[in-house]
Amino acid sequence: MDEVKQLVTDIKNNKLAPIYLLMGEEAYYIDKISEFIESNVLAEEERGFNQMVLYGRDVTVEDIVGNAKRFPMMADKQVVVVKEAQDLSRTIDKLSDYAKNPQPSTVLVLCYKYKSVDKRKAVYKAIKKSGIVFESKKLYDNQVPDWIRRTLSTKGYKITPKASQMLVEFLGTNLAKINNELEKLQIVLPEGSEITPSHIEENIGISKDYNNFELRKAIGARNDAKAFKIITYFGDNPKDNPMVVTVSLLYNFFSQLLQLHGMNDKSPRSVASALRVNPYFVSEYLDAARNFPMRKVSGIVATLREFDVKSKGVNANAVPQKDLLKELLVRILN
């Protein structure tokens, strides 16, 4: 995030590199930086002749170099953006000669999504020396709630820990998807609002009472009645609540409990740091650890591995998801 801010600040201040290699698993920042360059390097009246967008699947490296070597018309700079540059992965090393001596009046932007250029390649080393390489790494599940909080804070909004956790568990770590949903909430809620689970339910369609977050909480507290109620809801609405996701999240939860049992220092700060969870949820983990001894947790982890396979249709003999979920819950709580 700090690296992105610095990049944006430098571009605003006209501190431009001749080449930007934007690469990595997380496409969100690659798109945002590219869009910022397209919108801010040239004045609107200069873009018609001096800004070009190419697509990796439609061009060769020679085409890119040819366009990059052009001189701008009635402007100090030209911008050449290559989207989906990962489609040139087999030939991109041919760009190394240009990268060693790039055209000073061109800003060449390579959007290399979902993976990274091999750092041993000549093109990577050349761009690293003459331009800027930005690697957009995928966030871990536990990092996304804080990203949501910081993103909303810049727009004048707050969000409760439970609401942000609901978004992560429903949408995963895809920042573009999450940002789209956050933008919808910003349209309907006035600036300064704190986004709650009720807002998520009303505007995004994620149930505040029947979700994996509440299931995990109910199981950890050994609230059998509530856990079975949620599981029944999941079984009745399998498309919105795929079993494979539920099993994966429960597996992560009980793996964390196993780690917690092995810790000597179980102070809230140590637990939050070791398990990489929001301090707000530490008490739930401590309660669950008291309710599930280490030997029981080990058995549950093994059970979840078994049901992970079954949830994918292996050795399940066409058993309905609803029945598999109930069997799983019985074995966890028994």
Coordinates of C-alpha atoms in Angstrom, one line a residue:
M1 CA 0.0 0.0 0.0
D2 CA 2.8 2.4 0.9
E3 CA 4.6 1.5 -2.4
V4 CA 1.4 2.3 -4.3
K5 CA 1.0 5.6 -2.6
Q6 CA 4.6 6.5 -3.4
L7 CA 4.2 5.6 -7.1
V8 CA 1.0 7.7 -7.3
T9 CA 2.7 10.6 -5.6
D10 CA 5.7 10.5 -8.0
I11 CA 3.4 10.4 -11.0
K12 CA 1.4 13.4 -9.7
N13 CA 4.7 15.2 -9.3
N14 CA 5.7 14.4 -12.8
K15 CA 8.6 12.1 -11.6
L16 CA 8.0 9.6 -14.4
A17 CA 10.0 6.5 -15.3
P18 CA 10.4 5.5 -19.0
I19 CA 9.1 2.0 -18.2
Y20 CA 6.7 0.6 -15.6
L21 CA 6.5 -3.2 -15.2
L22 CA 3.4 -3.8 -13.1
M23 CA 3.3 -7.6 -12.4
G24 CA 2.0 -10.1 -9.9
E25 CA -0.9 -12.3 -8.7
E26 CA -3.2 -9.5 -7.5
A27 CA -4.5 -7.6 -10.5
Y28 CA -6.3 -4.9 -8.5
Y29 CA -3.3 -2.6 -8.0
I30 CA -2.0 -3.3 -11.5
D31 CA -5.2 -2.0 -12.9
K32 CA -5.4 1.0 -10.6
I33 CA -1.8 2.2 -11.3
S34 CA -2.3 1.7 -15.0
E35 CA -5.6 3.7 -14.9
F36 CA -3.9 6.4 -12.9
I37 CA -1.1 6.8 -15.5
E38 CA -3.6 6.9 -18.3
S39 CA -5.7 9.6 -16.6
N40 CA -2.9 11.8 -15.3
V41 CA 0.3 11.8 -17.3
L42 CA -1.1 13.6 -20.4
A43 CA -3.6 16.4 -20.6
E44 CA -6.9 15.4 -22.1
E45 CA -6.2 17.2 -25.4
E46 CA -2.9 15.4 -25.7
R47 CA -4.2 11.9 -25.4
G48 CA -5.7 11.5 -28.9
F49 CA -2.3 11.5 -30.6
N50 CA 0.0 10.5 -27.8
Q51 CA -1.7 7.8 -25.8
M52 CA -2.0 4.2 -27.0
V53 CA -3.4 1.0 -25.4
L54 CA -2.2 -2.3 -26.8
Y55 CA -3.1 -5.9 -25.8
G56 CA -0.5 -8.6 -25.4
R57 CA -2.6 -11.2 -27.3
D58 CA -2.8 -8.8 -30.4
V59 CA 0.8 -7.5 -30.7
T60 CA 4.4 -8.6 -30.8
V61 CA 7.3 -7.3 -28.8
E62 CA 8.5 -5.6 -32.1
D63 CA 5.1 -3.8 -32.3
I64 CA 5.5 -2.5 -28.8
V65 CA 9.1 -1.3 -29.4
G66 CA 8.0 0.4 -32.7
N67 CA 5.3 2.3 -30.9
A68 CA 7.5 3.1 -27.9
K69 CA 10.2 4.6 -30.1
R70 CA 7.8 7.1 -31.8
F71 CA 8.1 10.8 -30.8
P72 CA 5.2 12.6 -29.2
M73 CA 3.1 15.0 -31.2
M74 CA 2.7 18.5 -29.7
A75 CA 3.4 17.1 -26.3
D76 CA 6.4 16.4 -24.1
K77 CA 5.5 12.7 -23.5
Q78 CA 3.6 9.9 -25.0
V79 CA 2.1 7.0 -23.1
V80 CA 2.0 3.4 -24.4
V81 CA 0.1 0.9 -22.2
V82 CA 0.3 -2.8 -22.8
K83 CA -2.6 -4.6 -21.1
E84 CA -2.5 -8.4 -20.6
A85 CA 1.3 -8.4 -21.2
Q86 CA 1.4 -11.9 -19.6
D87 CA 0.2 -13.1 -23.0
L88 CA 3.7 -12.2 -24.3
S89 CA 5.5 -14.4 -21.6
R90 CA 7.4 -16.5 -24.2
T91 CA 8.8 -13.5 -26.1
I92 CA 8.9 -10.7 -23.6
D93 CA 12.6 -11.1 -23.0
K94 CA 13.1 -9.6 -26.5
L95 CA 12.1 -6.3 -24.9
S96 CA 15.4 -6.2 -23.0
D97 CA 17.3 -4.3 -25.6
Y98 CA 14.8 -1.5 -25.6
A99 CA 14.6 -1.5 -21.8
K100 CA 18.4 -1.0 -21.6
N101 CA 18.0 2.3 -23.6
P102 CA 14.4 3.4 -23.4
Q103 CA 13.0 6.4 -25.3
P104 CA 13.0 9.3 -22.7
S105 CA 9.8 10.9 -24.1
T106 CA 7.8 7.6 -23.8
V107 CA 6.1 6.2 -20.7
L108 CA 5.8 2.5 -21.4
V109 CA 3.5 0.6 -19.0
L110 CA 3.5 -3.2 -19.0
C111 CA 0.5 -4.8 -17.2
Y112 CA 1.7 -8.3 -16.5
K113 CA -1.2 -9.9 -14.5
Y114 CA -1.6 -13.0 -12.3
K115 CA 2.0 -14.0 -12.4
S116 CA 5.5 -12.4 -12.3
V117 CA 8.2 -12.0 -14.9
D118 CA 11.1 -14.4 -14.0
K119 CA 13.6 -12.2 -12.2
R120 CA 16.5 -14.0 -13.9
K121 CA 15.4 -12.8 -17.3
A122 CA 17.3 -10.0 -19.0
V123 CA 14.2 -7.9 -19.5
Y124 CA 13.4 -7.9 -15.7
K125 CA 17.0 -6.8 -14.9
A126 CA 17.0 -4.1 -17.6
I127 CA 13.6 -2.7 -16.5
K128 CA 14.7 -2.8 -12.8
K129 CA 17.7 -0.7 -13.8
S130 CA 16.1 1.8 -16.2
G131 CA 12.5 1.9 -14.9
I132 CA 10.2 0.8 -12.1
V133 CA 9.1 -2.7 -11.2
F134 CA 6.0 -3.0 -9.0
E135 CA 5.1 -6.5 -7.8
S136 CA 1.5 -6.8 -6.7
K137 CA 1.3 -9.7 -4.3
K138 CA -1.9 -11.5 -3.3
L139 CA -3.0 -10.7 0.2
Y140 CA -3.5 -13.5 2.7
D141 CA -7.1 -13.9 4.1
N142 CA -6.1 -12.3 7.4
Q143 CA -4.7 -9.2 5.7
V144 CA -7.8 -8.4 3.7
P145 CA -10.0 -7.1 6.5
D146 CA -7.3 -4.5 7.3
W147 CA -7.1 -3.6 3.6
I148 CA -10.9 -3.1 3.6
R149 CA -10.7 -0.9 6.7
R150 CA -7.9 1.3 5.2
T151 CA -9.6 1.6 1.8
L152 CA -12.8 2.7 3.4
S153 CA -11.0 5.1 5.7
T154 CA -9.6 7.0 2.8
K155 CA -13.2 7.5 1.6
G156 CA -14.5 8.7 5.0
Y157 CA -16.2 5.4 6.0
K158 CA -15.7 2.8 8.8
I159 CA -16.6 -0.8 9.0
T160 CA -17.1 -3.2 11.9
P161 CA -14.8 -6.2 12.2
K162 CA -17.6 -8.7 11.7
A163 CA -18.8 -6.9 8.5
S164 CA -15.3 -6.9 7.0
Q165 CA -14.9 -10.6 7.9
M166 CA -18.3 -11.4 6.2
L167 CA -17.0 -9.8 3.0
V168 CA -13.8 -11.8 3.1
E169 CA -15.5 -15.1 3.7
F170 CA -18.0 -14.5 1.0
L171 CA -15.8 -12.9 -1.7
G172 CA -12.4 -14.3 -0.8
T173 CA -9.2 -12.3 -1.4
N174 CA -10.2 -10.9 -4.8
L175 CA -9.6 -7.1 -4.1
A176 CA -11.4 -6.0 -7.3
K177 CA -14.6 -7.9 -6.3
I178 CA -14.4 -6.6 -2.8
N179 CA -13.8 -3.0 -4.0
N180 CA -16.9 -3.3 -6.3
E181 CA -19.1 -4.2 -3.4
L182 CA -17.6 -1.4 -1.2
E183 CA -18.4 1.1 -4.0
K184 CA -22.0 -0.1 -4.0
L185 CA -22.2 0.5 -0.2
Q186 CA -20.7 4.0 -0.6
I187 CA -23.4 4.9 -3.1
V188 CA -26.2 4.0 -0.7
L189 CA -24.6 5.1 2.6
P190 CA -23.7 8.7 3.5
E191 CA -20.1 9.5 4.0
G192 CA -19.0 9.0 7.7
S193 CA -21.2 5.9 8.1
E194 CA -19.9 2.8 9.8
I195 CA -20.7 -0.3 7.7
T196 CA -22.4 -3.0 9.7
P197 CA -23.4 -6.7 9.1
S198 CA -27.0 -5.4 8.5
H199 CA -25.7 -3.1 5.7
I200 CA -23.9 -6.0 4.1
E201 CA -27.0 -8.2 4.3
E202 CA -29.3 -5.5 2.9
N203 CA -27.1 -4.3 0.1
I204 CA -24.9 -7.2 -0.9
G205 CA -27.1 -10.2 0.0
I206 CA -24.8 -11.9 2.5
S207 CA -26.9 -13.1 5.4
K208 CA -25.6 -11.6 8.7
D209 CA -26.9 -14.6 10.7
Y210 CA -26.3 -17.6 8.3
N211 CA -22.7 -17.4 7.1
N212 CA -19.5 -19.3 7.7
F213 CA -18.4 -16.6 10.2
E214 CA -21.4 -17.3 12.4
L215 CA -21.0 -21.1 12.0
R216 CA -17.4 -21.0 13.1
K217 CA -18.4 -18.8 16.1
A218 CA -21.3 -21.2 17.0
I219 CA -19.1 -24.3 16.8
G220 CA -16.3 -22.7 18.8
A221 CA -18.8 -21.7 21.6
R222 CA -20.4 -25.2 21.4
N223 CA -23.8 -23.7 20.6
D224 CA -25.1 -26.8 18.9
A225 CA -28.6 -25.5 18.2
K226 CA -27.3 -22.5 16.4
A227 CA -24.7 -24.4 14.5
F228 CA -27.3 -27.0 13.2
K229 CA -29.6 -24.1 12.3
I230 CA -26.9 -22.6 10.1
I231 CA -25.9 -25.9 8.6
T232 CA -29.6 -26.6 7.7
Y233 CA -29.7 -23.1 6.0
F234 CA -26.5 -24.0 4.0
G235 CA -28.0 -27.3 2.9
D236 CA -31.2 -25.5 1.7
N237 CA -29.2 -22.9 -0.2
P238 CA -26.2 -24.8 -1.6
K239 CA -25.4 -22.5 -4.4
D240 CA -24.8 -19.5 -2.1
N241 CA -23.0 -21.7 0.5
P242 CA -20.8 -24.3 -1.2
M243 CA -19.7 -27.0 1.1
V244 CA -16.1 -26.9 -0.2
V245 CA -15.8 -23.3 1.1
T246 CA -17.3 -24.1 4.5
V247 CA -15.0 -27.1 5.0
S248 CA -11.9 -25.0 4.0
L249 CA -12.8 -22.3 6.4
L250 CA -13.4 -24.7 9.3
Y251 CA -10.2 -26.5 8.5
N252 CA -8.3 -23.2 8.8
F253 CA -10.1 -22.4 12.1
F254 CA -9.2 -25.7 13.7
S255 CA -5.7 -25.6 12.4
Q256 CA -5.4 -22.3 14.2
L257 CA -6.8 -23.8 17.4
L258 CA -4.1 -26.6 17.1
Q259 CA -1.5 -23.9 16.9
L260 CA -3.1 -22.0 19.8
H261 CA -2.9 -25.2 22.0
G262 CA 0.8 -25.4 21.3
M263 CA 1.5 -21.8 22.4
N264 CA 3.0 -21.0 25.8
D265 CA 2.0 -17.4 25.8
K266 CA -1.7 -17.1 25.3
S267 CA -2.1 -13.4 26.0
P268 CA -4.5 -11.7 23.5
R269 CA -1.6 -9.8 21.8
S270 CA 0.5 -13.0 21.3
V271 CA -2.5 -15.0 20.1
A272 CA -3.5 -12.2 17.6
S273 CA 0.0 -12.0 16.3
A274 CA 0.7 -15.8 16.0
L275 CA -2.7 -16.7 14.5
R276 CA -2.8 -13.5 12.3
V277 CA -6.3 -12.6 13.4
N278 CA -8.0 -9.4 14.4
P279 CA -7.6 -8.8 18.1
Y280 CA -11.4 -8.3 18.2
F281 CA -11.8 -12.1 17.6
V282 CA -9.1 -13.4 20.0
S283 CA -11.6 -14.1 22.8
E284 CA -13.6 -16.4 20.4
Y285 CA -10.5 -18.4 19.7
L286 CA -9.6 -18.7 23.4
D287 CA -13.1 -19.9 24.2
A288 CA -13.0 -22.4 21.4
A289 CA -9.6 -23.7 22.7
R290 CA -11.2 -24.3 26.1
N291 CA -14.2 -26.1 24.5
F292 CA -12.0 -28.3 22.2
P293 CA -8.9 -29.9 23.8
M294 CA -5.9 -30.5 21.7
R295 CA -6.6 -34.2 21.1
K296 CA -10.2 -33.4 20.0
V297 CA -8.9 -30.7 17.7
S298 CA -6.4 -33.1 16.1
G299 CA -9.2 -35.5 15.3
I300 CA -11.4 -32.8 13.9
V301 CA -8.6 -31.7 11.5
A302 CA -8.4 -35.2 10.2
T303 CA -12.2 -35.4 9.9
L304 CA -12.2 -32.1 7.9
R305 CA -9.6 -33.5 5.5
E306 CA -11.9 -36.5 4.9
F307 CA -14.9 -34.3 4.3
D308 CA -12.9 -31.9 2.0
V309 CA -12.5 -34.9 -0.3
K310 CA -16.2 -35.9 0.0
S311 CA -17.3 -32.3 -0.7
K312 CA -15.5 -32.6 -4.1
G313 CA -17.5 -35.7 -4.9
V314 CA -14.9 -38.4 -4.0
N315 CA -16.2 -41.4 -2.1
A316 CA -19.4 -39.6 -1.3
N317 CA -21.7 -41.8 -3.4
A318 CA -23.9 -38.9 -4.5
V319 CA -24.8 -38.0 -0.9
P320 CA -26.6 -34.6 -0.8
Q321 CA -24.6 -31.7 0.5
K322 CA -27.2 -31.2 3.2
D323 CA -26.6 -34.7 4.6
L324 CA -22.8 -34.4 4.4
L325 CA -22.9 -31.1 6.3
K326 CA -25.0 -32.6 9.1
E327 CA -22.8 -35.6 9.4
L328 CA -19.7 -33.4 9.5
L329 CA -21.2 -31.2 12.3
V330 CA -22.2 -34.3 14.3
R331 CA -18.6 -35.6 14.2
I332 CA -17.2 -32.2 15.1
L333 CA -19.5 -31.7 18.1
N334 CA -19.7 -35.3 19.3

